[in-house]
C-alpha cells in the first residue's frame, strides 16, 4: 500500500508539473532555489572558516542520534559551479543562499578572512554569469562559536554591534552585485528552538525532562534573543541605508 501511495503521489505531482508553465504566473514572478551555509557548504575546516554553534551542537555526545554532522553536507563549497549549472539547466531565476559569518570572520569580528571573501565572490560571479540573481541571507543560525564563548552570543547586546560590522563588510564586498539581502532567517524559530526548547543550536533550555540541555532559562532567554535580533536587524538596515544604498544602486544600474 505504501508503494502504491507513493507512486500515485509521484504521478499526480508529475501531472501537475506538466500542466503548470511560466506563463501561468504573473510577469516578474521569480522562480528560485534556496540553501543555508551550514546545511550545504561542508568544508568546515577549510578556507580558514571558524567553528560555529552548530558544529558544537552536532559534536555533543548523544545529541545527534545518527552521529551525523555537516562537515561535508552536499559539498557545495567545492561543487558550487556544478550546482549553479544544475540551477541554470532547470531554469531558475534566483538562488537564495546564506553567508557563513564564520567564513568571513572566523573569530566573529576583527579582520575579514580573504579566503572566505574569495569564495563568496566566486559564487556570486558564477551565478550572475549564468543569469541567476543572488539573494543573500546574512544569518541562518550558524553563529561563530567564538562569540558564543566570548559573551553568550545573541544573549548579549554586544551582538548588535558585531552583526552590523559583519553585515557592513558583506555589503562592502558583495553589494555591487547583490540586489537582494535578508538579514536573519526565521528569527522566531531560532529564538524558540535554540533557547526555549533547546533542540537547535546553541541548545539552551531549562526544561526539566530535557535530555541534553545543560544550561539556559526557557522563560526569559528567547525574549532576550528576540530583542537583540530586532535591534541587530534595525542596525543593519540603517547601516545599509546610510552607507551603501546609493553606491550600490549606481553600480547595479550601470
Coordinates of C-alpha atoms in Angstrom, one line a residue:
X1 CA 0.0 0.0 0.0
X2 CA 2.8 2.4 0.8
X3 CA 4.5 1.9 -2.6
X4 CA 1.2 2.3 -4.4
X5 CA 0.5 5.5 -2.5
X6 CA 4.0 6.8 -3.3
X7 CA 3.5 6.0 -7.0
X8 CA 0.1 7.8 -7.0
X9 CA 1.7 10.9 -5.4
X10 CA 4.5 11.0 -7.9
X11 CA 2.2 10.5 -10.9
X12 CA -0.1 13.3 -9.6
X13 CA 2.9 15.6 -9.0
X14 CA 4.2 14.9 -12.5
X15 CA 0.8 15.7 -14.0
X16 CA 0.6 19.0 -12.1
X17 CA 4.1 19.9 -13.0
X18 CA 3.4 19.2 -16.7
X19 CA 0.3 21.4 -16.6
X20 CA 1.9 24.4 -14.9
X21 CA 4.0 26.7 -17.1
X22 CA 5.8 30.0 -16.5
X23 CA 3.0 31.7 -18.5
X24 CA 0.6 30.8 -15.7
X25 CA 2.4 33.1 -13.3
X26 CA 2.3 36.9 -13.3
X27 CA 5.0 38.9 -15.0
X28 CA 8.1 39.3 -12.9
X29 CA 7.4 36.2 -10.8
X30 CA 10.7 34.8 -9.5
X31 CA 11.5 31.1 -9.6
X32 CA 14.4 30.1 -7.4
X33 CA 16.2 27.6 -5.2
X34 CA 17.5 28.1 -1.6
X35 CA 20.0 26.8 0.8
X36 CA 21.8 27.6 4.0
X37 CA 25.6 27.6 4.6
X38 CA 25.7 25.1 7.4
X39 CA 23.4 22.6 5.6
X40 CA 25.1 22.8 2.2
X41 CA 28.7 24.0 2.2
X42 CA 30.6 21.4 4.1
X43 CA 34.4 22.1 4.2
X44 CA 34.1 23.2 7.8
X45 CA 37.8 23.1 8.3
X46 CA 38.8 24.7 5.0
X47 CA 39.3 28.3 3.9
X48 CA 40.1 29.5 7.4
X49 CA 36.5 29.0 8.5
X50 CA 35.9 29.2 12.2
X51 CA 33.7 26.9 14.2
X52 CA 30.0 27.7 14.7
X53 CA 27.4 26.9 17.3
X54 CA 26.0 24.3 15.0
X55 CA 29.4 22.5 14.8
X56 CA 29.4 22.5 18.5
X57 CA 25.9 21.2 18.9
X58 CA 26.4 18.4 16.4
X59 CA 29.6 17.2 18.2
X60 CA 28.0 16.8 21.6
X61 CA 27.9 13.1 22.6
X62 CA 24.4 11.6 22.1
X63 CA 23.0 14.9 20.7
X64 CA 22.6 13.6 17.2
X65 CA 21.1 10.1 17.1
X66 CA 22.7 9.1 13.8
X67 CA 26.0 10.8 14.6
X68 CA 25.6 13.0 11.5
X69 CA 27.1 16.4 11.1
X70 CA 27.6 19.0 8.3
X71 CA 31.4 18.5 7.9
X72 CA 30.7 17.5 4.3
X73 CA 27.0 18.1 3.7
X74 CA 26.4 18.3 -0.1
X75 CA 29.9 19.7 -0.6
X76 CA 28.6 22.9 -2.1
X77 CA 31.9 24.6 -1.1
X78 CA 33.7 22.5 -3.7
X79 CA 30.8 21.8 -6.1
X80 CA 29.1 25.2 -6.4
X81 CA 29.9 25.6 -10.1
X82 CA 28.3 22.3 -10.8
X83 CA 25.3 23.2 -8.6
X84 CA 24.9 26.5 -10.4
X85 CA 25.0 24.7 -13.7
X86 CA 22.1 22.5 -12.5
X87 CA 20.1 25.6 -11.4
X88 CA 20.7 27.0 -14.9
X89 CA 19.5 23.8 -16.5
X90 CA 16.2 23.8 -14.6
X91 CA 15.7 27.4 -15.5
X92 CA 15.6 29.2 -12.1
X93 CA 15.9 33.0 -11.9
X94 CA 17.4 33.2 -8.4
X95 CA 19.4 31.4 -5.8
X96 CA 18.9 32.3 -2.1
X97 CA 21.9 31.2 0.0
X98 CA 23.4 32.3 3.3
X99 CA 26.8 33.5 4.1
X100 CA 28.6 31.8 6.9
X101 CA 29.6 34.5 9.4
X102 CA 32.4 32.3 10.5
X103 CA 33.9 32.2 7.0
X104 CA 34.1 36.0 6.8
X105 CA 35.1 36.4 10.5
X106 CA 36.4 33.1 11.9
X107 CA 36.5 34.8 15.4
X108 CA 33.2 36.6 14.9
X109 CA 34.8 40.0 14.3
X110 CA 38.1 41.7 13.6
X111 CA 39.8 41.5 10.2
X112 CA 37.9 39.8 7.3
X113 CA 39.1 36.4 6.1
X114 CA 40.3 36.8 2.5
X115 CA 39.6 33.1 1.7
X116 CA 36.0 33.5 2.8
X117 CA 35.5 36.7 0.8
X118 CA 37.0 35.0 -2.3
X119 CA 34.7 32.0 -2.0
X120 CA 31.5 34.1 -1.9
X121 CA 32.8 36.5 -4.6
X122 CA 33.3 33.5 -6.9
X123 CA 29.9 32.0 -6.1
X124 CA 28.2 35.4 -6.8
X125 CA 30.1 35.9 -10.1
X126 CA 29.2 32.4 -11.3
X127 CA 25.6 32.9 -10.5
X128 CA 25.5 36.2 -12.5
X129 CA 27.3 34.7 -15.4
X130 CA 24.5 32.1 -15.7
X131 CA 21.8 34.8 -15.4
X132 CA 20.8 33.8 -11.8
X133 CA 20.2 36.6 -9.2
X134 CA 21.8 36.0 -5.8
X135 CA 19.5 36.5 -2.8
X136 CA 21.8 36.6 0.2
X137 CA 20.9 35.8 3.8
X138 CA 23.3 37.2 6.3
X139 CA 22.4 35.0 9.3
X140 CA 21.0 31.5 9.0
X141 CA 21.6 30.4 12.6
X142 CA 25.3 29.5 12.3
X143 CA 26.8 32.0 14.8
X144 CA 30.6 31.9 15.2
X145 CA 31.3 29.8 18.3
X146 CA 33.9 32.5 19.3
X147 CA 31.1 35.0 20.0
X148 CA 29.1 32.4 22.0
X149 CA 32.2 31.7 24.1
X150 CA 33.2 35.3 24.5
X151 CA 29.9 36.9 25.7
X152 CA 27.0 34.5 25.2
X153 CA 26.2 35.3 21.6
X154 CA 22.6 36.5 21.0
X155 CA 22.0 36.8 24.7
X156 CA 24.3 39.8 24.9
X157 CA 23.7 43.2 23.4
X158 CA 27.2 43.3 22.1
X159 CA 26.0 41.0 19.3
X160 CA 24.2 44.0 17.7
X161 CA 27.5 45.9 17.1
X162 CA 29.3 42.8 15.8
X163 CA 26.4 41.8 13.5
X164 CA 26.3 45.3 12.0
X165 CA 30.1 45.1 11.5
X166 CA 29.8 41.7 9.8
X167 CA 26.9 42.8 7.6
X168 CA 28.6 46.0 6.6
X169 CA 31.6 44.0 5.5
X170 CA 29.3 41.9 3.3
X171 CA 27.7 45.0 1.8
X172 CA 31.1 46.5 1.0
X173 CA 32.5 43.3 -0.6
X174 CA 29.4 41.9 -2.4
X175 CA 26.9 44.8 -2.6
X176 CA 28.0 46.0 -6.1
X177 CA 26.4 42.7 -7.5
X178 CA 23.9 41.6 -4.9
X179 CA 20.5 43.4 -5.2
X180 CA 18.6 41.4 -2.5
X181 CA 19.5 40.9 1.1
X182 CA 17.9 39.1 4.0
X183 CA 19.1 39.9 7.5
X184 CA 18.0 37.0 9.7
X185 CA 16.4 33.7 8.6
X186 CA 13.3 32.7 10.6
X187 CA 14.2 34.6 13.8
X188 CA 11.2 33.2 15.7
X189 CA 12.4 29.6 15.1
X190 CA 16.0 30.5 16.1
X191 CA 14.9 32.1 19.4
X192 CA 12.4 29.4 20.4
X193 CA 14.2 26.3 19.2
X194 CA 17.6 27.4 20.3
X195 CA 16.7 29.0 23.7
X196 CA 13.4 27.6 24.8
X197 CA 13.1 24.0 23.6
X198 CA 16.9 23.5 23.2
X199 CA 16.5 21.4 20.1
X200 CA 18.6 23.7 17.8
X201 CA 21.9 25.5 18.4
X202 CA 23.1 26.6 20.8
X203 CA 20.8 24.1 22.6
X204 CA 19.8 26.1 25.7
X205 CA 16.7 25.5 27.8
X206 CA 15.6 24.8 31.3
X207 CA 13.1 22.0 30.6
X208 CA 13.5 19.5 33.4
X209 CA 12.9 16.4 31.3
X210 CA 15.2 17.6 28.5
X211 CA 18.0 15.0 27.9
X212 CA 20.6 17.4 26.5
X213 CA 20.1 20.9 27.8
X214 CA 22.9 21.7 30.4
X215 CA 22.1 25.3 30.9
X216 CA 19.6 28.0 30.0
X217 CA 16.4 29.7 31.2
X218 CA 13.5 29.0 28.9
X219 CA 11.2 31.6 30.5
X220 CA 13.5 34.6 29.6
X221 CA 16.2 33.8 27.1
X222 CA 14.0 33.6 24.0
X223 CA 12.8 37.1 24.6
X224 CA 16.3 38.5 25.2
X225 CA 17.5 36.8 22.0
X226 CA 14.4 38.1 20.0
X227 CA 15.0 41.6 21.3
X228 CA 18.7 41.6 20.2
X229 CA 17.7 40.1 16.8
X230 CA 15.3 43.0 16.3
X231 CA 18.0 45.6 17.3
X232 CA 20.6 43.9 15.1
X233 CA 18.2 43.9 12.1
X234 CA 17.4 47.6 12.6
X235 CA 21.1 48.4 12.9
X236 CA 21.9 46.6 9.7
X237 CA 19.0 48.3 7.9
X238 CA 20.2 51.7 8.9
X239 CA 23.8 51.0 8.1
X240 CA 22.8 49.9 4.6
X241 CA 20.6 52.8 4.0
X242 CA 23.2 55.3 5.3
X243 CA 26.4 54.0 3.8
X244 CA 25.7 51.6 1.0
X245 CA 22.3 52.0 -0.7
X246 CA 23.1 54.9 -3.0
X247 CA 26.5 53.5 -4.0
X248 CA 25.1 50.0 -4.8
X249 CA 22.2 51.5 -6.8
X250 CA 24.7 53.3 -9.0
X251 CA 26.7 50.0 -9.5
X252 CA 23.7 47.9 -10.3
X253 CA 22.1 50.5 -12.7
X254 CA 25.3 50.7 -14.8

